[in-house]
CSV table of C-alpha atoms in Angstrom, one decimal:
chain,number,residue,atom,x,y,z
M,1,MET,CA,119.6,184.4,183.0
M,2,SER,CA,122.8,184.1,181.1
M,3,GLY,CA,121.4,184.8,177.6
M,4,ALA,CA,123.5,182.1,176.1
M,5,SER,CA,121.5,179.6,174.1
M,6,THR,CA,122.4,176.1,173.4
M,7,PRO,CA,123.5,175.5,169.9
M,8,ASP,CA,121.2,173.5,167.7
M,9,THR,CA,123.0,170.2,167.1
M,10,GLY,CA,120.4,169.0,164.6
M,11,PRO,CA,119.0,165.5,164.5
M,12,ASP,CA,120.5,162.8,166.5
M,13,VAL,CA,122.8,161.0,164.1
M,14,ARG,CA,124.4,158.6,166.5
M,15,PRO,CA,124.9,155.2,164.9
M,16,GLN,CA,122.3,152.6,165.7
M,17,ALA,CA,123.2,150.0,168.1
M,18,GLY,CA,123.8,146.6,166.7
M,19,PRO,CA,122.0,143.5,167.7
M,20,GLY,CA,121.8,142.9,171.4
M,21,ARG,CA,124.0,140.5,173.2
M,22,ALA,CA,121.2,137.9,173.4
M,23,ILE,CA,120.7,137.9,169.7
M,24,VAL,CA,124.3,137.4,169.0
M,25,VAL,CA,124.5,134.5,171.4
M,26,VAL,CA,121.4,132.9,169.7
M,27,ARG,CA,123.0,133.4,166.3
M,28,VAL,CA,126.2,131.8,167.4
M,29,VAL,CA,124.4,128.9,169.0
M,30,VAL,CA,122.2,128.3,166.0
M,31,GLY,CA,125.2,128.5,163.7
M,32,ALA,CA,127.2,126.1,165.8
M,33,VAL,CA,124.3,123.6,165.8
M,34,GLY,CA,124.0,124.0,162.0
M,35,VAL,CA,127.7,123.3,161.6
M,36,LEU,CA,127.6,120.3,163.8
M,37,VAL,CA,124.5,118.9,162.0
M,38,GLY,CA,126.3,119.4,158.7
M,39,LEU,CA,129.4,117.7,159.9
M,40,TYR,CA,127.3,114.7,161.2
M,41,GLY,CA,125.6,114.5,157.8
M,42,ALA,CA,128.9,114.5,156.0
M,43,TYR,CA,130.2,111.8,158.3
M,44,LEU,CA,127.1,109.7,157.7
M,45,PHE,CA,127.4,110.3,153.9
M,46,LEU,CA,131.0,109.3,153.8
M,47,SER,CA,130.9,106.4,156.2
M,48,ARG,CA,128.0,104.6,154.5
M,49,GLN,CA,129.4,104.6,151.0
M,50,THR,CA,130.3,101.0,150.1
M,51,GLN,CA,131.6,101.7,146.6
M,52,SER,CA,133.6,104.6,145.2
M,53,ARG,CA,131.3,105.0,142.3
M,54,GLN,CA,128.6,106.1,144.8
M,55,LEU,CA,130.8,109.0,145.8
M,56,VAL,CA,131.3,109.9,142.1
M,57,SER,CA,127.6,109.7,141.5
M,58,ALA,CA,126.9,111.9,144.5
M,59,ALA,CA,129.5,114.4,143.3
M,60,LYS,CA,128.0,114.5,139.8
M,61,TYR,CA,124.5,115.1,141.4
M,62,LEU,CA,125.8,117.9,143.6
M,63,VAL,CA,127.9,119.6,140.9
M,64,GLY,CA,125.2,119.1,138.3
M,65,GLY,CA,122.7,120.9,140.5
M,66,VAL,CA,124.9,123.9,140.9
M,67,VAL,CA,125.8,124.0,137.2
M,68,LEU,CA,122.1,123.5,136.2
M,69,ASN,CA,121.1,126.3,138.6
M,70,ASP,CA,123.8,128.8,137.5
M,71,LEU,CA,123.7,128.1,133.8
M,72,LEU,CA,120.0,127.5,133.1
M,73,ILE,CA,117.6,128.3,135.9
M,74,ALA,CA,119.3,131.6,137.0
M,75,LEU,CA,119.3,132.8,133.4
M,76,VAL,CA,115.6,131.8,132.9
M,77,VAL,CA,114.6,133.6,136.1
M,78,LEU,CA,116.6,136.7,135.1
M,79,ALA,CA,114.9,136.7,131.7
M,80,LEU,CA,111.5,136.3,133.2
M,81,GLY,CA,112.2,139.1,135.7
M,82,PHE,CA,113.3,141.4,132.9
M,83,VAL,CA,110.0,140.7,131.0
M,84,VAL,CA,107.9,141.2,134.1
M,85,VAL,CA,109.6,144.5,135.0
M,86,ARG,CA,109.5,145.7,131.4
M,87,PHE,CA,106.0,144.8,130.3
M,88,VAL,CA,103.8,144.1,133.4
M,89,PRO,CA,102.1,146.9,135.3
M,90,PRO,CA,103.4,147.4,138.8
M,91,VAL,CA,100.1,146.5,140.5
M,92,VAL,CA,100.2,143.0,138.9
M,93,ARG,CA,103.9,142.2,139.4
M,94,ALA,CA,103.9,140.9,143.0
M,95,PRO,CA,101.1,138.3,142.4
M,96,LEU,CA,102.8,137.1,139.2
M,97,VAL,CA,106.2,136.8,140.9
M,98,VAL,CA,104.8,134.9,143.9
M,99,GLY,CA,102.8,132.6,141.7
M,100,GLY,CA,105.8,132.0,139.4
M,101,VAL,CA,108.1,131.2,142.3
M,102,VAL,CA,105.6,128.8,144.0
M,103,LEU,CA,104.7,127.0,140.8
M,104,GLY,CA,108.2,126.9,139.4
M,105,SER,CA,109.9,125.6,142.5
M,106,VAL,CA,107.3,123.0,143.2
M,107,THR,CA,107.4,121.9,139.6
M,108,LEU,CA,111.2,121.6,139.7
M,109,LEU,CA,110.9,119.5,142.9
M,110,ALA,CA,108.2,117.3,141.4
M,111,ILE,CA,110.0,116.5,138.1
M,112,PRO,CA,111.1,113.0,139.3
M,113,VAL,CA,107.7,111.9,140.3
M,114,LEU,CA,106.0,113.5,137.4
M,115,LEU,CA,108.4,111.6,135.1
M,116,ALA,CA,107.8,108.4,137.2
M,117,LYS,CA,111.5,108.0,137.9
M,118,GLY,CA,111.8,105.0,140.3
M,119,ARG,CA,108.6,103.3,139.2
M,120,LYS,CA,109.1,99.5,139.1
M,121,PRO,CA,106.8,97.1,137.5
M,122,ASP,CA,107.5,94.5,140.2
M,123,ASN,CA,106.4,96.8,143.0
M,124,PRO,CA,103.1,98.6,142.2
M,125,THR,CA,103.1,100.5,145.5
M,126,LEU,CA,105.9,102.7,144.3
M,127,LEU,CA,104.6,106.0,142.8
M,128,ASP,CA,101.1,104.6,142.8
M,129,ARG,CA,99.3,107.9,142.7
M,130,ASP,CA,98.3,110.2,139.9
M,131,PHE,CA,101.1,112.8,140.4
M,132,VAL,CA,100.5,114.5,137.1
M,133,GLY,CA,96.8,115.0,137.9
M,134,GLY,CA,97.8,116.3,141.3
M,135,TRP,CA,100.3,118.7,139.8
M,136,TRP,CA,97.5,120.0,137.4
M,137,VAL,CA,95.2,120.6,140.4
M,138,PHE,CA,98.0,122.4,142.3
M,139,ALA,CA,98.8,124.5,139.2
M,140,ALA,CA,95.1,125.4,138.8
M,141,VAL,CA,94.9,126.5,142.5
M,142,VAL,CA,98.0,128.7,142.1
M,143,VAL,CA,96.7,130.3,138.9
M,144,VAL,CA,93.3,130.9,140.4
M,145,SER,CA,94.9,132.4,143.5
M,146,VAL,CA,97.1,134.7,141.4
M,147,VAL,CA,94.2,135.8,139.3
M,148,ALA,CA,92.1,136.5,142.4
M,149,TRP,CA,94.9,138.4,144.0
M,150,ILE,CA,95.4,140.5,140.8
M,151,VAL,CA,91.6,141.3,140.7
M,152,VAL,CA,91.6,142.4,144.3
M,153,ARG,CA,94.7,144.6,143.8
M,154,LEU,CA,93.1,146.2,140.7
M,155,VAL,CA,89.8,146.9,142.5
M,156,VAL,CA,91.6,148.4,145.4
M,157,ALA,CA,93.8,150.5,143.2
M,158,ARG,CA,90.8,151.7,141.2
M,159,ARG,CA,88.9,152.7,144.4
M,160,SER,CA,91.9,154.5,146.1
M,161,PRO,CA,92.4,158.2,145.3
M,162,ALA,CA,95.3,158.9,143.0
Protein backbone atom coordinates (compact mmCIF):
# COMPACT_ATOMS: atom_id res chain seq x y z
CA MET A 1 0.00 0.00 0.00
CA SER A 2 1.60 3.20 -1.03
CA GLY A 3 -0.52 5.55 1.06
CA ALA A 4 -0.79 8.01 -1.76
CA SER A 5 -4.30 8.90 -2.67
CA THR A 6 -5.44 10.08 -5.99
CA PRO A 7 -6.28 13.78 -6.03
CA ASP A 8 -9.90 14.68 -6.38
CA THR A 9 -10.24 16.15 -9.80
CA GLY A 10 -13.85 17.27 -9.30
CA PRO A 11 -16.61 16.79 -11.75
CA ASP A 12 -15.84 15.87 -15.29
CA VAL A 13 -15.78 19.17 -17.12
CA ARG A 14 -14.71 17.97 -20.53
CA PRO A 15 -16.54 19.75 -23.30
CA GLN A 16 -19.50 17.94 -24.74
CA ALA A 17 -18.94 16.36 -28.06
CA GLY A 18 -20.66 18.08 -30.96
CA PRO A 19 -23.14 16.43 -33.25
CA GLY A 20 -22.07 13.13 -34.66
CA ARG A 21 -20.69 12.76 -38.13
CA ALA A 22 -23.97 11.29 -39.40
CA ILE A 23 -25.92 14.31 -38.17
CA VAL A 24 -23.51 16.69 -39.86
CA VAL A 25 -23.81 14.76 -43.13
CA VAL A 26 -27.61 14.85 -42.90
CA ARG A 27 -27.57 18.60 -42.23
CA VAL A 28 -25.27 19.27 -45.17
CA VAL A 29 -27.38 17.11 -47.51
CA VAL A 30 -30.65 18.74 -46.37
CA GLY A 31 -29.08 22.18 -46.72
CA ALA A 32 -27.77 21.39 -50.20
CA VAL A 33 -31.19 20.12 -51.28
CA GLY A 34 -32.77 23.29 -49.88
CA VAL A 35 -30.35 25.50 -51.80
CA LEU A 36 -30.96 23.55 -55.02
CA VAL A 37 -34.74 23.77 -54.62
CA GLY A 38 -34.44 27.50 -53.95
CA LEU A 39 -32.30 28.02 -57.03
CA TYR A 40 -34.78 26.02 -59.13
CA GLY A 41 -37.61 28.17 -57.79
CA ALA A 42 -35.70 31.34 -58.61
CA TYR A 43 -35.03 30.01 -62.10
CA LEU A 44 -38.73 29.24 -62.62
CA PHE A 45 -39.73 32.62 -61.25
CA LEU A 46 -37.33 34.55 -63.45
CA SER A 47 -37.80 32.46 -66.61
CA ARG A 48 -41.60 32.69 -66.63
CA GLN A 49 -41.91 36.44 -66.36
CA THR A 50 -43.21 37.85 -69.59
CA GLN A 51 -43.27 41.47 -68.58
CA SER A 52 -40.89 43.52 -66.50
CA ARG A 53 -43.77 44.94 -64.50
CA GLN A 54 -44.36 41.45 -63.11
CA LEU A 55 -40.87 41.50 -61.61
CA VAL A 56 -41.52 44.92 -60.13
CA SER A 57 -44.81 43.71 -58.72
CA ALA A 58 -43.14 40.64 -57.21
CA ALA A 59 -40.38 42.80 -55.72
CA LYS A 60 -42.99 45.10 -54.17
CA TYR A 61 -44.78 42.08 -52.71
CA LEU A 62 -41.60 40.59 -51.25
CA VAL A 63 -40.23 43.87 -49.87
CA GLY A 64 -43.67 44.89 -48.63
CA GLY A 65 -43.94 41.70 -46.63
CA VAL A 66 -40.61 42.29 -44.94
CA VAL A 67 -41.40 45.92 -44.21
CA LEU A 68 -44.88 45.06 -42.95
CA ASN A 69 -43.44 42.37 -40.70
CA ASP A 70 -40.63 44.49 -39.30
CA LEU A 71 -42.49 47.76 -38.86
CA LEU A 72 -45.95 46.63 -37.86
CA ILE A 73 -46.37 42.99 -36.94
CA ALA A 74 -43.14 42.71 -34.93
CA LEU A 75 -44.02 45.81 -32.92
CA VAL A 76 -47.54 44.57 -32.22
CA VAL A 77 -46.21 41.19 -31.11
CA LEU A 78 -43.64 42.86 -28.86
CA ALA A 79 -46.32 45.07 -27.30
CA LEU A 80 -48.61 42.10 -26.74
CA GLY A 81 -45.74 40.13 -25.23
CA PHE A 82 -44.99 42.98 -22.84
CA VAL A 83 -48.64 43.16 -21.77
CA VAL A 84 -48.83 39.39 -21.25
CA VAL A 85 -45.63 39.23 -19.21
CA ARG A 86 -46.54 42.30 -17.18
CA PHE A 87 -50.20 41.66 -16.39
CA VAL A 88 -51.04 37.96 -16.92
CA PRO A 89 -50.33 35.33 -14.24
CA PRO A 90 -47.64 32.81 -15.24
CA VAL A 91 -50.03 29.84 -15.18
CA VAL A 92 -52.14 31.44 -17.92
CA ARG A 93 -49.36 32.77 -20.17
CA ALA A 94 -48.58 29.66 -22.24
CA PRO A 95 -52.18 28.98 -23.33
CA LEU A 96 -52.68 32.65 -24.21
CA VAL A 97 -49.47 32.81 -26.22
CA VAL A 98 -50.21 29.60 -28.14
CA GLY A 99 -53.78 30.68 -28.84
CA GLY A 100 -52.61 34.11 -29.95
CA VAL A 101 -49.96 32.71 -32.27
CA VAL A 102 -52.36 30.21 -33.85
CA LEU A 103 -55.22 32.65 -34.27
CA GLY A 104 -53.02 35.53 -35.36
CA SER A 105 -51.03 33.64 -37.96
CA VAL A 106 -54.07 31.92 -39.47
CA THR A 107 -55.92 35.24 -39.58
CA LEU A 108 -53.03 36.92 -41.37
CA LEU A 109 -52.92 34.13 -43.92
CA ALA A 110 -56.68 34.24 -44.39
CA ILE A 111 -56.99 37.97 -44.98
CA PRO A 112 -57.17 37.67 -48.80
CA VAL A 113 -60.01 35.15 -48.73
CA LEU A 114 -61.76 36.92 -45.86
CA LEU A 115 -61.74 40.09 -47.95
CA ALA A 116 -62.79 38.08 -51.05
CA LYS A 117 -59.80 39.25 -53.06
CA GLY A 118 -59.96 37.48 -56.39
CA ARG A 119 -63.70 36.95 -56.43
CA LYS A 120 -65.05 37.50 -59.92
CA PRO A 121 -68.70 37.92 -60.81
CA ASP A 122 -68.27 36.00 -64.07
CA ASN A 123 -66.89 32.92 -62.26
CA PRO A 124 -69.01 31.98 -59.26
CA THR A 125 -66.79 28.99 -58.44
CA LEU A 126 -64.00 31.26 -57.19
CA LEU A 127 -64.14 31.78 -53.44
CA ASP A 128 -67.60 30.24 -53.32
CA ARG A 129 -67.52 29.30 -49.64
CA ASP A 130 -68.38 31.20 -46.50
CA PHE A 131 -64.80 31.89 -45.42
CA VAL A 132 -65.83 34.49 -42.85
CA GLY A 133 -68.14 31.99 -41.17
CA GLY A 134 -65.39 29.39 -41.27
CA TRP A 135 -62.97 31.83 -39.67
CA TRP A 136 -65.44 32.52 -36.87
CA VAL A 137 -65.81 28.79 -36.22
CA PHE A 138 -62.02 28.42 -36.20
CA ALA A 139 -61.65 31.37 -33.83
CA ALA A 140 -64.29 29.91 -31.52
CA VAL A 141 -62.50 26.55 -31.45
CA VAL A 142 -59.21 28.28 -30.59
CA VAL A 143 -60.78 30.39 -27.85
CA VAL A 144 -62.62 27.41 -26.31
CA SER A 145 -59.41 25.36 -26.44
CA VAL A 146 -57.41 28.11 -24.75
CA VAL A 147 -60.03 28.57 -22.03
CA ALA A 148 -60.17 24.80 -21.43
CA TRP A 149 -56.37 24.67 -21.24
CA ILE A 150 -56.34 27.54 -18.73
CA VAL A 151 -59.01 25.90 -16.58
CA VAL A 152 -57.05 22.63 -16.52
CA ARG A 153 -53.84 24.44 -15.59
CA LEU A 154 -55.59 26.36 -12.83
CA VAL A 155 -57.15 23.20 -11.39
CA VAL A 156 -53.82 21.36 -11.49
CA ALA A 157 -52.04 24.32 -9.90
CA ARG A 158 -54.62 24.50 -7.13
CA ARG A 159 -54.35 20.77 -6.34
CA SER A 160 -50.56 20.60 -6.35
CA PRO A 161 -48.80 21.40 -3.08
CA ALA A 162 -47.08 24.74 -2.97
